Short mmCIF file of C-alpha atoms in Angstrom, two decimals:
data_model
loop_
_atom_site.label_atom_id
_atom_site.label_comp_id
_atom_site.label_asym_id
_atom_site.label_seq_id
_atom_site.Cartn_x
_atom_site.Cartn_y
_atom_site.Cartn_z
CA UNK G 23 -5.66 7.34 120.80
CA UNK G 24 -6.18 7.76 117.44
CA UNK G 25 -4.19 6.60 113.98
CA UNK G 26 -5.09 9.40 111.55
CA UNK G 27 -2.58 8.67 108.42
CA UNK G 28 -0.11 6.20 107.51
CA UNK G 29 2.60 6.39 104.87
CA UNK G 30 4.22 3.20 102.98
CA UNK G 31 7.39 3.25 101.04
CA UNK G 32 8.89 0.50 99.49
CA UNK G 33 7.16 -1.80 102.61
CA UNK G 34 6.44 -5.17 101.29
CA UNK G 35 4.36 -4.65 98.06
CA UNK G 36 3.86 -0.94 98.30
CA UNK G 37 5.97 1.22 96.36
CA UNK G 38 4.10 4.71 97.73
CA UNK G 39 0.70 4.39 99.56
CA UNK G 40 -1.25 6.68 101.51
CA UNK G 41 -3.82 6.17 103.58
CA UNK G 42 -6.16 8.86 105.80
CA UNK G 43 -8.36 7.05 108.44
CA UNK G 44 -11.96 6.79 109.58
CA UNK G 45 -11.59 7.14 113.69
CA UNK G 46 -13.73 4.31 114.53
CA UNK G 47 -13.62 1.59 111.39
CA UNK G 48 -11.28 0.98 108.75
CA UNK G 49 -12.10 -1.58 106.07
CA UNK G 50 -9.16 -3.03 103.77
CA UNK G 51 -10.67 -5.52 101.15
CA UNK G 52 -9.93 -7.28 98.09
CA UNK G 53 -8.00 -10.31 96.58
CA UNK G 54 -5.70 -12.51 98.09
CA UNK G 55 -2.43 -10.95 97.75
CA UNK G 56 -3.12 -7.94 97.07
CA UNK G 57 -1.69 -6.28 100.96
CA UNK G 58 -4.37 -6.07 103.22
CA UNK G 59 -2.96 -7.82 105.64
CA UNK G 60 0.35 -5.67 104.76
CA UNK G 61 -1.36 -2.74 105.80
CA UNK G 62 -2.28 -4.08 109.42
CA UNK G 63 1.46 -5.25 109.31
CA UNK G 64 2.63 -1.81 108.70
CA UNK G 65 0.42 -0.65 111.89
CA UNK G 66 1.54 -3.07 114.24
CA UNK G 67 5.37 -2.45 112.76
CA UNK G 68 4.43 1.44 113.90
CA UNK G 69 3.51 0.22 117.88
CA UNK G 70 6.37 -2.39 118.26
CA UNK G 71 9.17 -1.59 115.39
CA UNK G 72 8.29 -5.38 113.89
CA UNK G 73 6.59 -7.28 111.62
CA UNK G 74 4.07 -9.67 113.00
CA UNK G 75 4.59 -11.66 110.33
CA UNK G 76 7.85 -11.88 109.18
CA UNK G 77 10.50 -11.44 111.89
CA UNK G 78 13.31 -11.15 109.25
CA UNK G 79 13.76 -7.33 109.48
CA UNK G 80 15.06 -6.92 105.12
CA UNK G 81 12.36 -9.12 104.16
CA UNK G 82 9.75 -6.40 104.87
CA UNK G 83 11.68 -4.29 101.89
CA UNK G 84 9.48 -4.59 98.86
CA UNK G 85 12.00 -6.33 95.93
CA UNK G 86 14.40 -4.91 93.98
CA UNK G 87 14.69 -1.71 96.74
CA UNK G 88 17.28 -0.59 99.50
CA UNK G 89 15.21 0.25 101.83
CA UNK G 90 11.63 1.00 103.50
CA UNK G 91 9.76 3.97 105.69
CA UNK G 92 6.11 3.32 107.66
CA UNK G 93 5.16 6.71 108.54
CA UNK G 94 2.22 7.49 110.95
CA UNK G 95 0.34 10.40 112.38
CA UNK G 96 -1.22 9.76 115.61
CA UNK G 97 -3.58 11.39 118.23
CA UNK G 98 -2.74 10.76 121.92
CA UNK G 99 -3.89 12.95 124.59
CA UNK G 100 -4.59 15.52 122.78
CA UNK G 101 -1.42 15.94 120.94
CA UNK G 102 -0.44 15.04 117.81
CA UNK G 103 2.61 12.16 117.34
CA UNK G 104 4.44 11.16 114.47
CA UNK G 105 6.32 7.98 114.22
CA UNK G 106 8.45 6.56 111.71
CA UNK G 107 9.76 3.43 111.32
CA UNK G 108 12.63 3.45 108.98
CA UNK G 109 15.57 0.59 107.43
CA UNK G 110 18.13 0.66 104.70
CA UNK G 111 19.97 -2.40 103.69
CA UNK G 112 23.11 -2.92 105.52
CA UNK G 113 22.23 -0.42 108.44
CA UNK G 114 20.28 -0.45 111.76
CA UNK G 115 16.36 -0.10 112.22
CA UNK G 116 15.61 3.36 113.05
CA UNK G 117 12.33 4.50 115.18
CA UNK G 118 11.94 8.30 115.49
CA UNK G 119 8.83 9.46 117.57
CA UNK G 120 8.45 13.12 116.28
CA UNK G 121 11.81 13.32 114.23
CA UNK G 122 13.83 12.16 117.60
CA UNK G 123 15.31 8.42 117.42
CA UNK G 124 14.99 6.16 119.98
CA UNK G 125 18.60 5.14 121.24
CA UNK G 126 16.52 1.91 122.69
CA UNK G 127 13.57 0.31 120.65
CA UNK G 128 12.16 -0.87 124.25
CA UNK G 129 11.82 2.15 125.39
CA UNK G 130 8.77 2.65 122.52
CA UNK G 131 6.90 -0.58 123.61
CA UNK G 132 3.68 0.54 125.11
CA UNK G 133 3.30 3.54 124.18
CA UNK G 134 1.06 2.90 121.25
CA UNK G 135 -0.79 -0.03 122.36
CA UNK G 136 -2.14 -2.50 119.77
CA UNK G 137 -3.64 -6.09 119.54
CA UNK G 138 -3.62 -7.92 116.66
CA UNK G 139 -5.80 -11.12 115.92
CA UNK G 140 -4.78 -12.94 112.49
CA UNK G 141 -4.92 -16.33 111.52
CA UNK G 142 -1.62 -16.52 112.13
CA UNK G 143 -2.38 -16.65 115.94
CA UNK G 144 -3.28 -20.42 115.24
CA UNK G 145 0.78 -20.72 116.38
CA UNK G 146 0.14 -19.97 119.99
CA UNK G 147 -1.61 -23.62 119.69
CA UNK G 148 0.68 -25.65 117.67
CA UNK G 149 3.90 -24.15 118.06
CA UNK G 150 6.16 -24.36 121.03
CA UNK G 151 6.20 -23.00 124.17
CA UNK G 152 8.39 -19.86 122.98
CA UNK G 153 5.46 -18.40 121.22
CA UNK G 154 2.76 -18.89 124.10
CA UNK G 155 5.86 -17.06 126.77
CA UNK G 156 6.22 -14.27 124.16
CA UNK G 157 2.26 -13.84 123.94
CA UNK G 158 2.25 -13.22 128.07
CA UNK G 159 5.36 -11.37 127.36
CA UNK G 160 4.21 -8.96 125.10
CA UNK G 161 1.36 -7.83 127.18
CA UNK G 162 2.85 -7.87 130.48
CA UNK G 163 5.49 -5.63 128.57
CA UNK G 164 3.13 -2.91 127.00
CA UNK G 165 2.07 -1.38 130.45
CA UNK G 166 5.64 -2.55 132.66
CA UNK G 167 8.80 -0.93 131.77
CA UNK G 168 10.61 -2.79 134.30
CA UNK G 169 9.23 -6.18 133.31
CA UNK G 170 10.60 -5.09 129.49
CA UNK G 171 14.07 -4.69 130.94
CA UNK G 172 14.56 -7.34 133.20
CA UNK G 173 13.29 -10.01 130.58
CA UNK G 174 15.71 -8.53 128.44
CA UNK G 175 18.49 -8.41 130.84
CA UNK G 176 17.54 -12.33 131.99
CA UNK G 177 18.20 -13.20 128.00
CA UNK G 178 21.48 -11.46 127.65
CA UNK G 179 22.82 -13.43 130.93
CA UNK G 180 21.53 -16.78 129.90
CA UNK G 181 23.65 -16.40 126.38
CA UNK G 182 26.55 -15.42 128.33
CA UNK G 183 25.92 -18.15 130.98
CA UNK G 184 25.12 -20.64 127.53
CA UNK G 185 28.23 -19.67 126.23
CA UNK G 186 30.34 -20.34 129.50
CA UNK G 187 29.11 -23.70 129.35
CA UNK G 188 29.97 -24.06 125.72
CA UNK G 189 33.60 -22.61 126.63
CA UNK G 190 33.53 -25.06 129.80
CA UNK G 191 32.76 -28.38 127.36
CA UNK G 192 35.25 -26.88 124.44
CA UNK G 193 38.23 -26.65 126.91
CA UNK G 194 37.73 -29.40 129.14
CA UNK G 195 37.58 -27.34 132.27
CA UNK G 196 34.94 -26.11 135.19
CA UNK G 197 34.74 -23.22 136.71
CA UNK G 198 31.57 -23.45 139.57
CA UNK G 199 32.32 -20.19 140.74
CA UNK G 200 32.38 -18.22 137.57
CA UNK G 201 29.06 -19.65 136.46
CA UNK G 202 27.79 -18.77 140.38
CA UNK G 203 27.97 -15.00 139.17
CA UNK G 204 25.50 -15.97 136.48
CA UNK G 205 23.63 -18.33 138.47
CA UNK G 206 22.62 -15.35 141.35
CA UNK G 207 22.03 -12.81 138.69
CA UNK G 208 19.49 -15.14 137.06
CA UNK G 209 17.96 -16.18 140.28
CA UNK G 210 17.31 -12.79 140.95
CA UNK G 211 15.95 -11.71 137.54
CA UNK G 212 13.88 -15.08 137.04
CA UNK G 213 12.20 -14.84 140.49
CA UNK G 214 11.06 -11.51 139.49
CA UNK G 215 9.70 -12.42 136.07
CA UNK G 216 8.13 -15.54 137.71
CA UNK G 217 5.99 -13.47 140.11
CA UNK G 218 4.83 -11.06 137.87
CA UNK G 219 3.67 -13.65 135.49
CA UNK G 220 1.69 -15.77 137.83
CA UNK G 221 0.12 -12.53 138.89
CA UNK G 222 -0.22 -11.73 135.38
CA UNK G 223 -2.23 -15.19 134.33
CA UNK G 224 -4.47 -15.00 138.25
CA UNK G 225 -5.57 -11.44 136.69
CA UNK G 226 -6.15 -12.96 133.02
CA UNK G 227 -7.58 -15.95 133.44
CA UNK G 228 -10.89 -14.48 134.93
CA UNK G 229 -10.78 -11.92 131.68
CA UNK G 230 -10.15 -14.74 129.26
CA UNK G 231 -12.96 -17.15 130.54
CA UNK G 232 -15.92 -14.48 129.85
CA UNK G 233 -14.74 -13.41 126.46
CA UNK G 234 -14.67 -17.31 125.59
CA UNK G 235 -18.38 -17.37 127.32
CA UNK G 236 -19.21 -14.62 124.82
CA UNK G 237 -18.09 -15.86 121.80
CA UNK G 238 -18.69 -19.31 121.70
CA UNK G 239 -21.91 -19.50 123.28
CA UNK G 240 -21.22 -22.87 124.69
CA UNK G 241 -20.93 -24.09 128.33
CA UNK G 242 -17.92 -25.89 127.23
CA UNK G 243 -14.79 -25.51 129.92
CA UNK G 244 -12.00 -24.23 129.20
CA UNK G 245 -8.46 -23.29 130.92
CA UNK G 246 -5.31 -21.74 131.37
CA UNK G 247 -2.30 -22.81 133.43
CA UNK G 248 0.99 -21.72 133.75
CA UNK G 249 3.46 -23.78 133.98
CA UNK G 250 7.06 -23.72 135.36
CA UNK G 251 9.93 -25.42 136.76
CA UNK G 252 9.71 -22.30 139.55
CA UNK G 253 6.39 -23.24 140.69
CA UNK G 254 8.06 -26.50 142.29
CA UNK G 255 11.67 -25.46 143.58
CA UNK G 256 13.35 -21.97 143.80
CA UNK G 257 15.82 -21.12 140.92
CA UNK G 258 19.18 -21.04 142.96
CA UNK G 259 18.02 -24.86 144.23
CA UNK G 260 17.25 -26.08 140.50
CA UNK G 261 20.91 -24.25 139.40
CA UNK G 262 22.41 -26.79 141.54
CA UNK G 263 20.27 -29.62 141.28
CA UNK G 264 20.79 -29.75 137.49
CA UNK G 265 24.53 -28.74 137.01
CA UNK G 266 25.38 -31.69 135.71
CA UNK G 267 22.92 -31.63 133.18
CA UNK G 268 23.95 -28.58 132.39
CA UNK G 269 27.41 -29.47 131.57
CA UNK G 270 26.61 -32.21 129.52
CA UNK G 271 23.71 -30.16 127.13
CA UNK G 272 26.01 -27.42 127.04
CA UNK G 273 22.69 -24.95 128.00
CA UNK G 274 20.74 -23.90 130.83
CA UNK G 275 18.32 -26.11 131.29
CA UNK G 276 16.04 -24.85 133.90
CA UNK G 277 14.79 -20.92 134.57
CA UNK G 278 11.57 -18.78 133.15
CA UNK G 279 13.09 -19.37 129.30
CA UNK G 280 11.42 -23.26 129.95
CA UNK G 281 8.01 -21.77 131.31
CA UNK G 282 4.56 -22.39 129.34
CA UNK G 283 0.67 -22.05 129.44
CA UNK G 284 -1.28 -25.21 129.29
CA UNK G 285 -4.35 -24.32 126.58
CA UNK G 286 -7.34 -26.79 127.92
CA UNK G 287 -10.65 -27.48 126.60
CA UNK G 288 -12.32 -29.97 129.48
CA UNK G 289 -9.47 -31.24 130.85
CA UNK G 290 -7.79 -32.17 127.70
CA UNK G 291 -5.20 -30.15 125.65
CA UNK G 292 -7.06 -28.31 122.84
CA UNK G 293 -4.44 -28.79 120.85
CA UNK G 294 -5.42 -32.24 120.25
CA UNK G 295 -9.39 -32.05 121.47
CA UNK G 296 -10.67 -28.72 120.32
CA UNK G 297 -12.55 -28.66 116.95
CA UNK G 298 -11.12 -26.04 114.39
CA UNK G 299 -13.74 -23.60 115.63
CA UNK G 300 -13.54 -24.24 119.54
CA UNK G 301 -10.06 -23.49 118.65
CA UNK G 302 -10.34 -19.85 116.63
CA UNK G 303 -12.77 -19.09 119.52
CA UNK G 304 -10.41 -19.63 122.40
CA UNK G 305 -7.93 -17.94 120.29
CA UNK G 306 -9.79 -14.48 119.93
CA UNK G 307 -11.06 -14.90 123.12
CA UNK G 308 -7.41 -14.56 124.13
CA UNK G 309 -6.75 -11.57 122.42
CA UNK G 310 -10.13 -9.50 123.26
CA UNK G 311 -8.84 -10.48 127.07
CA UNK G 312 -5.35 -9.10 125.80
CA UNK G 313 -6.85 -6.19 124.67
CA UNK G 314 -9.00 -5.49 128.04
CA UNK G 315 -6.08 -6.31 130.41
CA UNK G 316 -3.56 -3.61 128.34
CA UNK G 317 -6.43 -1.75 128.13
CA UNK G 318 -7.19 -1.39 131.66
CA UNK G 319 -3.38 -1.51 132.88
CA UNK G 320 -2.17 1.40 130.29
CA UNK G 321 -5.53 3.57 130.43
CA UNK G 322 -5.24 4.16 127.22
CA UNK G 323 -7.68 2.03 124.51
CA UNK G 324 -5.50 0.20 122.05
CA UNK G 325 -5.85 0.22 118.50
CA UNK G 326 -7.42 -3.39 117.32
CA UNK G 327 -6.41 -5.28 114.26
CA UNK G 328 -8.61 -7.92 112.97
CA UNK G 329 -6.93 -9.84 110.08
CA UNK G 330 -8.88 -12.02 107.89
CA UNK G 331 -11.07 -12.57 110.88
CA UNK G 332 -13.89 -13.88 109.41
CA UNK G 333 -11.86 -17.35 108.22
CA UNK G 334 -13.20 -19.80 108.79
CA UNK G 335 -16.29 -18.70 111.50
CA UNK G 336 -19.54 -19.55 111.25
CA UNK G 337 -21.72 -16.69 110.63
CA UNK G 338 -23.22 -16.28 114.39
CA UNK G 339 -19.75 -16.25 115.94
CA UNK G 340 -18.93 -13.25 113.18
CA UNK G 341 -21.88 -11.76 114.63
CA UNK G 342 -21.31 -12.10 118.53
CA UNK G 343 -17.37 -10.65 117.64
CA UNK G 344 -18.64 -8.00 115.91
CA UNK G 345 -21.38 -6.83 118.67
CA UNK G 346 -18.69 -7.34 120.76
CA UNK G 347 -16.16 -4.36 119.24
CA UNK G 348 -19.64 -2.44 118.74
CA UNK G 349 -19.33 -1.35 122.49
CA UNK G 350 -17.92 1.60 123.51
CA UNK G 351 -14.96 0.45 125.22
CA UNK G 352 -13.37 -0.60 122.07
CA UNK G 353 -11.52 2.50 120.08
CA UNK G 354 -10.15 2.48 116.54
CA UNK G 355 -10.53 -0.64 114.84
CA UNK G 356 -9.09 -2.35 111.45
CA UNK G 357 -10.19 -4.97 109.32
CA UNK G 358 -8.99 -6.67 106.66
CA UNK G 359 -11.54 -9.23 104.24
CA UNK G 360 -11.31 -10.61 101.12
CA UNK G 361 -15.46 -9.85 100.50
CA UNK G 362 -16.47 -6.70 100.24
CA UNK G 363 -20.25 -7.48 100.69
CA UNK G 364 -19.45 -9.56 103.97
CA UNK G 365 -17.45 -6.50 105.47
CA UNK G 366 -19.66 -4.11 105.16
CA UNK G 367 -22.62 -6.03 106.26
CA UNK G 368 -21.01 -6.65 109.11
CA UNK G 369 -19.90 -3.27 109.99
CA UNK G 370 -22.99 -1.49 109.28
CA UNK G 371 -24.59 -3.86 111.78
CA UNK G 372 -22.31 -2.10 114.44
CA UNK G 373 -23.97 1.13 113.92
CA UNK G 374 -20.48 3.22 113.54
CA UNK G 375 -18.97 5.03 111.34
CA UNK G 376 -16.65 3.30 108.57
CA UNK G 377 -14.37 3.58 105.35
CA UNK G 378 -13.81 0.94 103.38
CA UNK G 379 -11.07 0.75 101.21
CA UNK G 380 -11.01 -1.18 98.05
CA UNK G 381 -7.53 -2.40 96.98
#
């Protein structure tokens, strides 16, 4: 798979860019602020129908303008694909692949498969457990349609069973068998979803531990555990154990929405223990294992974005990353720097060929 051309109106600071791409490395550099990282946004907005960055859909609309259009020209399988990503003020995102809209936006996930490793990836560490369940999420999602639709499904019936509860508090009144219909539905979807992500993190894990081997170059241990309320009691028990909780929060308090992966370095949280480069390691070592899992689940090689990915990394860990995407099973690949010097260095050493584009 291949992203020959992209198109940027009114998206973020472009007014009208163009861009035609080299089919193995693309270089953005310059300044601090001046959209390189906008670019790989604009990408990753083509393969999901998102920002990475900014999940406030009107906020990608450069100032002062109604609306915004990412347009890209792909090669998949041999045939060429167009997708655009498309939203005026006031209306509904559209996604068109080859001039035909999607009537579902989940129905595009996977089918250009991307991985993106930013600085802003630091959140899967710091931030709550919501980000590290959408990480697993995301790339269980790209290769399992069903997964996609149950986890969506799950959501919609835990508002509507959130907002029983509500109307149950509000009113002064209890239903048990009204919230029962919610309770089985969730049982049923949540079991699923559990299964298929401890499967997910037995098949990961191994994946994960050599690309942190590779990068670091340290003998340090590190882990990954996933945690959840389901790995101690069924679902339909903990709906009944913790009705009364329930009642009183005025939310579902147990189920798959509560689950989390435990980041370890030793047997400490790294977090708290890992130094600021034992952390960016295990980081990008969690994304290369991203990228090898979709890669080997979808068949097809994703497209990699590496954003600003030489903050804050010592030279020899710039190095082992970059032999790393040097081998073959890596496809088209993006970088964005703010030296130009450093960038090209770098990719020359990989022996490929390359455009750098100077903003």
């Amino acid at each position: 798979m291949l992203l020959k051309s992209i198109n940027l109106v009114n998206y973020k600071n472009f007014d009208s860019q163009s861009f035609e791409f080299n089919q193995k490395v693309n270089c953005f550099v310059g300044p601090n602020g001046i959209g390189k990282t906008n670019i790989l946004d604009a990408i990753y907005h083509l393969s999901f129908g998102k920002s990475y960055f900014n999940p406030i859909a009107t906020q990608n609309i450069k100032h002062g303008k109604d609306f915004f259009v990412v347009d890209g020209r792909y090669t998949k399988d041999e045939r060429e694909e167009k997708i655009i990503v498309s939203l005026k003020k006031g209306h509904k995102k559209i996604i068109k692949r080859n001039a035909k809209a999607y009537e579902r936006f989940s129905d595009h996930i996977g089918f250009l498969p991307l991985v993106i490793i930013s600085p802003a990836d630091r959140d899967l560490i710091t931030e709550g457990s919501d980000t590290r369940r959408k990480f697993i999420d995301g790339v269980i999602a790209q290769s399992d349609k069903v997964y996609l639709d149950h986890l969506i499904q799950y959501n919609r019936i835990l508002s509507q069973r959130n907002a029983l509860l509500k109307y149950f508090s509000n009113n002064n009144t209890f239903d048990i068998d009204a919230l029962e219909v919610y309770n089985s539905q969730l049982t049923e979807l949540g079991t699923e979803i559990h299964q298929k992500r401890h499967t997910f993190i037995e098949a990961f894990t191994p994946v994960f531990l050599n690309q942190y081997k590779a990068i670091s170059n340290q003998n340090e241990a590190v882990s990954l555990q996933y945690k959840s309320q389901l790995n101690e009691q069924p679902l339909e028990t903990l709906f009944k154990t913790q009705i009364n909780k329930d009642r009183a929060l005025q939310y579902t308090s147990v189920g798959i929405h509560k689950d989390d992966i435990e980041f370890s370095i030793g047997d400490y949280p790294i977090k708290k223990f890992g130094s600021q480069g034992q952390q960016k390691s295990f980081l990008i070592a969690l994304k290369l294992a991203q990228f090898n899992i979709i890669k080997s689940q979808s068949g097809t090689t994703p497209i990699l974005l590496l954003d600003d990915i030489f903050d804050k990394l010592d030279e020899q860990r710039v190095e082992r990353i970059i032999g790393m995407v040097n081998d073959e099973s890596f496809g088209q690949l993006f970088i964005s720097d703010t030296h130009a010097e450093r960038t090209e260095k770098a990719v020359k050493s990989a022996h490929k060929s390359f455009e750098i584009f100077q903003l």
